[in-house]
Coordinates of C-alpha atoms in Angstrom, one line a residue:
X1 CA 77.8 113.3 115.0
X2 CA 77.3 109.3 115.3
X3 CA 80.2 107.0 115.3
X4 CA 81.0 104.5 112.8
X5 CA 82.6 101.2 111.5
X6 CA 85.7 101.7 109.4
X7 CA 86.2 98.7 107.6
X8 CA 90.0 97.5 107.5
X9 CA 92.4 97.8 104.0
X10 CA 94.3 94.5 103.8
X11 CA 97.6 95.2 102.3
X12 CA 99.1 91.7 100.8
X13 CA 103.0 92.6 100.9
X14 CA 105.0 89.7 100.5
X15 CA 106.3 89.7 104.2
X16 CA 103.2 89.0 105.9
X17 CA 102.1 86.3 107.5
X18 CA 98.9 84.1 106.1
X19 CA 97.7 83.8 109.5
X20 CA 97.7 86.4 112.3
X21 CA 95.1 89.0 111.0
X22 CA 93.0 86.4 109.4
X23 CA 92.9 84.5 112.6
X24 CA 92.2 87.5 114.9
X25 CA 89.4 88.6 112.9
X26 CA 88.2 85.5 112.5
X27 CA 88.5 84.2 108.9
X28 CA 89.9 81.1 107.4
X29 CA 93.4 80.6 107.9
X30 CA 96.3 80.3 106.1
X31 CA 94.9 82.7 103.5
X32 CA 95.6 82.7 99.8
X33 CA 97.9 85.1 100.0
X34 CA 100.2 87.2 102.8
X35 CA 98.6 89.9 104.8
X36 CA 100.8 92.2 105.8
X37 CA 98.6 95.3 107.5
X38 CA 95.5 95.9 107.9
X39 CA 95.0 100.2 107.4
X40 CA 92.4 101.9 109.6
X41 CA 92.1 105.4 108.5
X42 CA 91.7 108.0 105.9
X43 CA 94.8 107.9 103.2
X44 CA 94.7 108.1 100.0
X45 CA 96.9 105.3 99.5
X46 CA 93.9 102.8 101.2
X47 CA 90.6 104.3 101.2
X48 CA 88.7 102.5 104.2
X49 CA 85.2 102.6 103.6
X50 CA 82.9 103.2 106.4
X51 CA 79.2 102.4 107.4
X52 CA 76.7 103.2 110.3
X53 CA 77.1 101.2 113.3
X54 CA 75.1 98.2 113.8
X55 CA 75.0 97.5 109.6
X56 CA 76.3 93.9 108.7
X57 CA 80.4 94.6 108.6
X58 CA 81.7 93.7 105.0
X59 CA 84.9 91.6 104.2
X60 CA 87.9 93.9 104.6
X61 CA 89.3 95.4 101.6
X62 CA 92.2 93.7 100.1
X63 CA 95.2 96.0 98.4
X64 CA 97.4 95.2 95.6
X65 CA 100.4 93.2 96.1
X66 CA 103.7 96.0 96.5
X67 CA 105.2 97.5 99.1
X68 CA 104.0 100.9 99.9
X69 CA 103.1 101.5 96.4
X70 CA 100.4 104.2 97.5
X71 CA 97.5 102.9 94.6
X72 CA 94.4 102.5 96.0
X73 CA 92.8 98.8 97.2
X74 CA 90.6 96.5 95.7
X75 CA 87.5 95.7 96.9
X76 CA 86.6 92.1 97.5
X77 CA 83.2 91.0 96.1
X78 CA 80.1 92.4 98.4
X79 CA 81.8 94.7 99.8
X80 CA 80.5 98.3 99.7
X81 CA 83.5 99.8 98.4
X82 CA 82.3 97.8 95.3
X83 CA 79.8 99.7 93.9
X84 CA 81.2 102.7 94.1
X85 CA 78.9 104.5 96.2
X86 CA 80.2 104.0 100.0
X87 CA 81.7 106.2 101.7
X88 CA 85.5 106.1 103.0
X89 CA 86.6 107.7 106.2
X90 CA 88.5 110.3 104.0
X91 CA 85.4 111.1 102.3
X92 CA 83.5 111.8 105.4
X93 CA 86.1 113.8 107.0
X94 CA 86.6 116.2 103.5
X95 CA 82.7 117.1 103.7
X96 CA 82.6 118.2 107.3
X97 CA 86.2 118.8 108.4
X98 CA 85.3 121.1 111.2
X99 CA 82.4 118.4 113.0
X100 CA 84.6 115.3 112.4
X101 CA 88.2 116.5 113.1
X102 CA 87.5 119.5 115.3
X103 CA 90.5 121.8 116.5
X104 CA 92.7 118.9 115.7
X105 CA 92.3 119.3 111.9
X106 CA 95.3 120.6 110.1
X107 CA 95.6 123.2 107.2
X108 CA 95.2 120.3 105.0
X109 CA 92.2 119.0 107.1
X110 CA 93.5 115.6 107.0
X111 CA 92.7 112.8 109.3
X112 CA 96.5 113.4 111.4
X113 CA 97.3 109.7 111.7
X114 CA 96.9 105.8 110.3
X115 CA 96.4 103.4 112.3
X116 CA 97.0 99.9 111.4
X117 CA 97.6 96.2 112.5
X118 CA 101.2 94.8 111.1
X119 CA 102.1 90.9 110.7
X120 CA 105.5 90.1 109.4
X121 CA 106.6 86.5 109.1
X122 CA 109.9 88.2 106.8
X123 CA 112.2 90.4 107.2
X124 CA 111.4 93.9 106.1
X125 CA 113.3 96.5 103.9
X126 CA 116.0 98.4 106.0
X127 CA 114.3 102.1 105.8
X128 CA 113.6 105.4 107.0
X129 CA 111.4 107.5 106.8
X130 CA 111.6 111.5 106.1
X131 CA 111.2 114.3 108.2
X132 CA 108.3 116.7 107.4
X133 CA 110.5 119.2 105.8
X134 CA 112.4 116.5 103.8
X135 CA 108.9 115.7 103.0
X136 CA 107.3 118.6 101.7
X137 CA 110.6 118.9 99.8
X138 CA 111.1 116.0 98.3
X139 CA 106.9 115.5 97.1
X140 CA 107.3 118.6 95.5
X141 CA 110.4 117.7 93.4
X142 CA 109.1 114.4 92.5
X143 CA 105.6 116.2 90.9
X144 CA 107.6 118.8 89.5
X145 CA 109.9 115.7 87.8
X146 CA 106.7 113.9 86.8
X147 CA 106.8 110.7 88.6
X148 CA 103.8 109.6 88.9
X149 CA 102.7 108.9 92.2
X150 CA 102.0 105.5 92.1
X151 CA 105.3 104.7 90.2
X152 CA 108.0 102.1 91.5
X153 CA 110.6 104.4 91.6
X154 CA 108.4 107.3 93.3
X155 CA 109.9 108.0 96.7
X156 CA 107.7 110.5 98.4
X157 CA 104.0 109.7 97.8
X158 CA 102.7 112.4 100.0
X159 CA 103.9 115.6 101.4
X160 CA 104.2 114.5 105.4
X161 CA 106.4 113.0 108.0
X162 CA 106.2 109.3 109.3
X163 CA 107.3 109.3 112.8
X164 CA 105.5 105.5 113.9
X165 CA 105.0 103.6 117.1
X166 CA 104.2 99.4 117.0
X167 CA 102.9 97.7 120.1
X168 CA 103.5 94.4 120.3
X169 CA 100.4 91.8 120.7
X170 CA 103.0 89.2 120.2
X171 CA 106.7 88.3 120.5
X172 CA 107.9 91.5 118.0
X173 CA 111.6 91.1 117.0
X174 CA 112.7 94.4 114.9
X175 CA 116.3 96.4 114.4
X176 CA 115.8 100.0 115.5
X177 CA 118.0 102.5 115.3
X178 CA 121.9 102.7 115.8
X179 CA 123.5 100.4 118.7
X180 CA 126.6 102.0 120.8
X181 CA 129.7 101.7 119.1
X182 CA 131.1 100.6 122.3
X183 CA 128.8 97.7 121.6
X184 CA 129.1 97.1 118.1
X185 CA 133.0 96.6 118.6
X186 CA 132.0 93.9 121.1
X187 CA 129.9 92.4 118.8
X188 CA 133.2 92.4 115.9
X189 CA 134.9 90.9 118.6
X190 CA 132.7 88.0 118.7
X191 CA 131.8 87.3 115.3
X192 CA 135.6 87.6 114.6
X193 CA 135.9 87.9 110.5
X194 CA 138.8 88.4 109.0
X195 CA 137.4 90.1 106.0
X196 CA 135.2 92.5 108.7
X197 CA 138.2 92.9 110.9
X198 CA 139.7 96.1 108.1
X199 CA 136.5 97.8 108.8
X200 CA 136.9 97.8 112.7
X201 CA 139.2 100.7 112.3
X202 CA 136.3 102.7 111.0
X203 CA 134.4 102.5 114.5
X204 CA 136.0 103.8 117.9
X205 CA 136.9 107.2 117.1
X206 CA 134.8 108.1 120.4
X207 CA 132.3 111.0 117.6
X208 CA 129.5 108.0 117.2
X209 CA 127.9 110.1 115.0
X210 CA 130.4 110.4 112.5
X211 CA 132.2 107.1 112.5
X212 CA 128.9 105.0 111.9
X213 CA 127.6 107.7 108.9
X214 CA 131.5 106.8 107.6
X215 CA 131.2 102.9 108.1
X216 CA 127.2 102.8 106.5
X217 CA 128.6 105.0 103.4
X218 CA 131.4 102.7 103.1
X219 CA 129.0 99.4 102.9
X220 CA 126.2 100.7 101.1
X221 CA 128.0 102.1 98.3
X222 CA 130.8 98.8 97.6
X223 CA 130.8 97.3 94.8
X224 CA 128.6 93.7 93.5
X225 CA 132.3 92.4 93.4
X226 CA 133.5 93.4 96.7
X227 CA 130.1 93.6 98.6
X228 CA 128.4 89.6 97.8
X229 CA 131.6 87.9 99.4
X230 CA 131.7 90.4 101.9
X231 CA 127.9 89.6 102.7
X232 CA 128.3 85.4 102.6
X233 CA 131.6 85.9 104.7
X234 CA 129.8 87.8 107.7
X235 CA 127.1 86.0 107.6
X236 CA 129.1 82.4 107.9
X237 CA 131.1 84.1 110.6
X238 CA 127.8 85.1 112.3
X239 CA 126.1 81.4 111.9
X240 CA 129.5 79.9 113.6
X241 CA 129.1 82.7 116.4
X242 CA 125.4 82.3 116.9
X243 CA 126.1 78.4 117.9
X244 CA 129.3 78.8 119.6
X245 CA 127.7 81.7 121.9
X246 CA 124.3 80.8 122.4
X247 CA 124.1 80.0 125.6
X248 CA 126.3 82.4 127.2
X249 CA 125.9 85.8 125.1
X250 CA 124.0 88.3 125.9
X251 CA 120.3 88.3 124.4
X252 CA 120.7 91.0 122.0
X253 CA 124.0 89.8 120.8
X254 CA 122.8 86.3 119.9
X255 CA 119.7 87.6 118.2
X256 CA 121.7 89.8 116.2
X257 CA 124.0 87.0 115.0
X258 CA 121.2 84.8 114.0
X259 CA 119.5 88.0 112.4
X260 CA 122.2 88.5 110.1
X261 CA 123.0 84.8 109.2
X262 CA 119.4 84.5 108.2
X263 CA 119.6 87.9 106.0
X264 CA 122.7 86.5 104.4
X265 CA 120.5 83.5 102.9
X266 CA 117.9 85.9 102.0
X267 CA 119.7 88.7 100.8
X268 CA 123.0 87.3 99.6
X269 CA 125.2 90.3 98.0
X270 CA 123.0 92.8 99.7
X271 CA 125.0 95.4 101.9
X272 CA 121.8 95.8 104.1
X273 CA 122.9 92.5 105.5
X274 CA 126.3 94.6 106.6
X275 CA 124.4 97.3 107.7
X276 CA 122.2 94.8 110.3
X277 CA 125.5 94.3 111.9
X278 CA 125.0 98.3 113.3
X279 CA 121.5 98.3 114.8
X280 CA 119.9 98.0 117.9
X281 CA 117.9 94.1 117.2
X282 CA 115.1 94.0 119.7
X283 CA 112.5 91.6 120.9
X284 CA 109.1 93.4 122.0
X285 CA 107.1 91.0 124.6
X286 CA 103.4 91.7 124.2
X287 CA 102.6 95.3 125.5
X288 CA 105.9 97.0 124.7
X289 CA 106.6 99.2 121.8
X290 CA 109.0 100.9 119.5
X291 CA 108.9 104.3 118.6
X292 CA 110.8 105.7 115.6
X293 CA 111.1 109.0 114.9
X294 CA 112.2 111.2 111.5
X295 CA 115.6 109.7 109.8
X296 CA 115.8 106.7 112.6
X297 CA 117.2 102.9 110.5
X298 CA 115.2 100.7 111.2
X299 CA 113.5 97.5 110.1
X300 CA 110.9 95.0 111.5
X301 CA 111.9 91.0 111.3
X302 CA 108.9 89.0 112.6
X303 CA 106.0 89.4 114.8
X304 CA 102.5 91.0 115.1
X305 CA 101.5 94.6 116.2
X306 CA 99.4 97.6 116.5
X307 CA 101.1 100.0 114.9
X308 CA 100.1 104.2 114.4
X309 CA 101.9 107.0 112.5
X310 CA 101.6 110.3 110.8
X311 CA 99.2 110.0 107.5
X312 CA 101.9 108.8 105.5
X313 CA 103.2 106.2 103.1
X314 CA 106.1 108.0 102.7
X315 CA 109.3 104.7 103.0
X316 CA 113.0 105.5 101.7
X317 CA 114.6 101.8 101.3
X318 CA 118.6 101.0 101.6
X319 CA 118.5 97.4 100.9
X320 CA 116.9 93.8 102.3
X321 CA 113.8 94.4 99.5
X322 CA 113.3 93.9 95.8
X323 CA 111.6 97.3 96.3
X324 CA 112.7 100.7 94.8
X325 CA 116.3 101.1 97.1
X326 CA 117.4 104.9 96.5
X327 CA 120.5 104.8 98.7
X328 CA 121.6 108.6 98.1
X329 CA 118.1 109.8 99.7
X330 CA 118.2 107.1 102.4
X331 CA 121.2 108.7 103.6
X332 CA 120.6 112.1 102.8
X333 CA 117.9 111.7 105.4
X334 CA 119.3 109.4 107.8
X335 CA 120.3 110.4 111.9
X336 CA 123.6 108.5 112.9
X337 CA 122.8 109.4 117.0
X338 CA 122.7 106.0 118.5
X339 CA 119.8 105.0 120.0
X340 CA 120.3 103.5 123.4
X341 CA 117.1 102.1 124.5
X342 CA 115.0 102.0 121.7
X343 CA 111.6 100.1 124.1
X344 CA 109.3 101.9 125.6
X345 CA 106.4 100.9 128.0
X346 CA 102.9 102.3 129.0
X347 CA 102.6 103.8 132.1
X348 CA 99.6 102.9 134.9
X349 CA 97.3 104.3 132.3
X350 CA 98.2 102.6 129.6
X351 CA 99.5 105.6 127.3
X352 CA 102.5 105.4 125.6
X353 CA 104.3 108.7 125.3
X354 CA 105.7 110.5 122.2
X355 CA 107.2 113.6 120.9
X356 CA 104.9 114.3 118.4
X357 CA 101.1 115.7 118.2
X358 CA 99.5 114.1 115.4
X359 CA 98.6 110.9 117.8
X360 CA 98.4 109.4 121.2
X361 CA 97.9 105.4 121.5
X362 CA 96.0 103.7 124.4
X363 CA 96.3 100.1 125.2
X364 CA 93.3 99.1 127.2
X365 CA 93.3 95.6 128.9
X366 CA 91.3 92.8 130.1
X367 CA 92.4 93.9 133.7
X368 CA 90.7 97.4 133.6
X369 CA 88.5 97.5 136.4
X370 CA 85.9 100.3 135.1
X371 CA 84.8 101.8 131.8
X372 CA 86.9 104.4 129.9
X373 CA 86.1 107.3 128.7
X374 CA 86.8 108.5 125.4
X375 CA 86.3 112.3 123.0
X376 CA 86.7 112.0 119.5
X377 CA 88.2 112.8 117.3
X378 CA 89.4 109.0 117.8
X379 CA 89.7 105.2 116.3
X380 CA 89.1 102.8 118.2
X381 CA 90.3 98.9 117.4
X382 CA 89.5 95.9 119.0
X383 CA 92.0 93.5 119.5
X384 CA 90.8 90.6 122.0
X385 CA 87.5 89.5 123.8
X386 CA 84.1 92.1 123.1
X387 CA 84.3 95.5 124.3
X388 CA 81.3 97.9 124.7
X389 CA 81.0 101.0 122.8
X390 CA 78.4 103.1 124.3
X391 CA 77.7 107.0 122.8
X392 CA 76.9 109.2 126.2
X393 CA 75.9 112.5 126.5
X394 CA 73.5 113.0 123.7
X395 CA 71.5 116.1 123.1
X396 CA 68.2 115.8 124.1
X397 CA 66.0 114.4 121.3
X398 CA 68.9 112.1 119.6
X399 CA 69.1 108.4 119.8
X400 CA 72.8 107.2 121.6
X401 CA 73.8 104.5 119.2
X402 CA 76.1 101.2 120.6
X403 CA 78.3 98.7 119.2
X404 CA 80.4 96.3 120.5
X405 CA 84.4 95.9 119.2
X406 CA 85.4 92.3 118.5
X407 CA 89.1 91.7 117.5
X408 CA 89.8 93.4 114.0
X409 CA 86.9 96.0 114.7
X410 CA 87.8 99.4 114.1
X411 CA 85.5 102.4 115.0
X412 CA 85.5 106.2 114.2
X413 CA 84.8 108.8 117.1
X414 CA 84.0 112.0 115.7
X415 CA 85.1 115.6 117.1
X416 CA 83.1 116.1 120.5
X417 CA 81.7 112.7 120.3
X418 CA 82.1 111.0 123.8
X419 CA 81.9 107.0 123.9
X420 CA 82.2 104.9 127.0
X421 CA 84.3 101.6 126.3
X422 CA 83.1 98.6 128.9
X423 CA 85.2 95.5 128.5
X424 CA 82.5 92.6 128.5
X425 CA 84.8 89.5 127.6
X426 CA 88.1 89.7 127.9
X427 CA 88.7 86.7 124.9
X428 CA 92.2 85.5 124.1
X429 CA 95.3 87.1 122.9
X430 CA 96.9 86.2 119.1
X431 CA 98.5 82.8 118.8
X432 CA 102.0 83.6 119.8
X433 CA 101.1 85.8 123.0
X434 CA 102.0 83.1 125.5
X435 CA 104.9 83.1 125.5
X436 CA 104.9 87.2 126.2
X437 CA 105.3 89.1 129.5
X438 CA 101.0 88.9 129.6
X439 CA 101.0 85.0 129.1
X440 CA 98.0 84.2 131.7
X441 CA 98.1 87.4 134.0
X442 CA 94.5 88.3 132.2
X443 CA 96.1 91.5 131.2
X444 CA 96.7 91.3 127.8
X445 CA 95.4 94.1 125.0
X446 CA 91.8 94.2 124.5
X447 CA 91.9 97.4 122.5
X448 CA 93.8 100.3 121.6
X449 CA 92.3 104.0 121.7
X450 CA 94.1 106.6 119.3
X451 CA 93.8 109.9 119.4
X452 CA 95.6 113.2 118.5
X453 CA 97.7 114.7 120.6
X454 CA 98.0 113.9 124.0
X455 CA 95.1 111.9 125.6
X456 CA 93.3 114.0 128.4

């Protein structure tokens, strides 16, 4: 089986930046339009099409303009998607399932994860995503209602969980699951509202659980009347707050206050903007990630990261979007556990670890001393610098083939395909980066390896 290039789906959503992916793969920058993620892999929702290695690498693919909508990409003008004729990575993997996926194919014998590059300079929807029974569930009831799958009010465009990890490759701020109540009432305390004061009594009951599922029903299901000056209240109270506290708060209280200020002005009336005041807010430095499993609230405010999933599109919205918001399945399939330490960091390897089996995500760096070693079925993705991709262990007879990864690259390593990855220049990391924990240490991401399951 011989590797190839997967050329990247761009996905214009309104909350990415016009920048980051154009400048790491080395286009003209600003773009015309926001560039949200870049897909690398096999859904149906953004066909990547993929060619030999060492063939002249076509412009990436550009989606349509929605959120998630799950309709297939456009192809920009020369590339080989045009014609009709080229082949995606799904295509590939459907006619030979057993020599591209291996054991690791699944009843379906689907690709088991997407892999994608994420650049937000907004605010995303508050969301969750579904576990796999909820999923199965719920893609079944919206065929058998005939909601199309590409519709604006379709909810579950495929039948499989989302669980998600995003590494930072620069400063990442997102909100990520429930905060302590302990530390929500501290954070009451300080933006001290009178009109948020009456809902204090909701919190403190010593069940977590069941006071913030009480507090989040309360605010997203108030009324316009009662919710919009509820919403420009808080957010006032957290503006004065963020200024009055800012240099002696603690980090994650004064981003939180400046979070929800700025939603306020952006969402004004929207009881997401309440919600904001409940969740962990985070800022990644370069390296570190956030992993978010089934049911977890969560939404992503600004930065730019690698980010891998299940082999799903599959977002339920509560608010913060002028996307479809279906609040009764949001919270049907919404965990209220608070989540203490939602950051996670790679250990002397470079792996991060996670529950689940459908991936494993490397981070290799410009400080690895030797080549790695790497079995497909896997994607590689450049990121920084040139990195040699070398096919070893050939049978006798067959030509190795050889590429090098540049930043935006993406290569598919088929089932019992081994490659050899040789950093050769270690390049720069995105704009932004210096400011990280790698500013100048020569360590920063110069590719990232998944794979399914965990990583031998």
């Amino acid at each position: 089986m011989t590797i190839l290039h997967v050329e990247g789906c761009i996905r214009p959503y309104a909350w990415g930046s016009r920048t980051a992916i154009a400048e790491l793969t080395g286009r003209p920058s600003p773009t015309s339009h926001p560039e949200a993620e870049m897909w690398f892999g096999a859904h149906p929702g953004g066909p990547c099409p993929v060619h030999p290695v060492g063939d002249d690498d076509p412009t990436p693919a550009t989606g349509d303009p929605g959120e998630g909508t799950g309709a297939a990409p456009a192809a920009t003008e020369g590339s080989p998607v045009a014609g009709g004729d080229a082949r995606t990575l799904e295509s590939v993997i459907a006619a030979d399932v057993p020599g591209q996926l291996g054991d690791a194919a699944g009843p379906d014998g689907r690709l088991p994860f997407l892999l994608k590059l994420l650049a937000a300079d907004q605010p995303l929807s508050l969301q969750a995503h579904p576990s796999r029974e909820q999923a199965v569930a719920g893609f079944a009831r919206e065929d058998a209602a005939g909601i199309p799958r590409d519709a604006f009010t379709r909810n579950y465009r495929d039948d499989n969980h989302k669980p998600e990890l995003i590494v930072a490759l620069t400063p990442f701020d997102a909100m990520a699951g429930f905060r302590p109540v302990g530390e929500t009432l501290r954070l009451f305390d300080v933006v001290d509202c009178p009109e948020l004061s009456r809902f204090r009594a909701m919190l403190g009951s010593g069940a977590d659980a069941d006071d913030l599922r009480g507090l989040l029903t309360t605010w997203i299901t108030l009324p316009d009347a009662t919710v919009r000056p509820l919403v420009a209240a808080v957010a006032a109270s957290c503006r004065r707050a963020a200024a009055r506290v800012a240099d002696g708060a603690e980090p994650w209280m004064v981003r939180t206050l400046e979070t929800v200020a700025e939603l306020g002005d952006r969402y004004p009336g929207d009881s997401g903007v309440l919600c904001a005041l409940l969740l962990n807010h985070v800022r990644l430095e370069p390296g570190e990630a956030i992993y978010l499993d089934a049911g977890q609230l969560h939404a992503y405010v600004r930065g730019f990261g690698v980010e891998v999933m299940a082999n799903s599109d599959n977002v339920l919205r509560g608010g913060l979007t002028t996307k479809h918001v279906d609040v009764p399945e949001l919270m049907h399939v919404l965990t209220f556990d608070p989540l203490e330490d939602p950051v996670r960091r790679p250990d002397a390897a470079g792996r991060y670890p996670v529950p689940v089996g459908e991936f494993a995500l490397r981070r290799v760096t410009a400080a690895d001393p030797e080549a790695t070693s790497v079995t497909g079925p896997a994607m590689l993705l450049g990121t920084a610098g040139r990195v040699q991709v070398d096919e070893t262990a050939v049978p006798a007879g067959t030509d190795a083939t050889s590429t090098a990864l540049t930043p935006g690259d993406a290569v598919w390593v088929p089932a019992g395909t081994t490659v050899g990855l040789t950093v050769l220049d270690a390049g720069h990391p995105p704009a932004g980066a210096e400011t990280g924990a790698d500013a100048g240490s020569g360590d920063h991401a110069v590719a990232f390896i998944v794979t399914v399951g965990t990583e031998d």
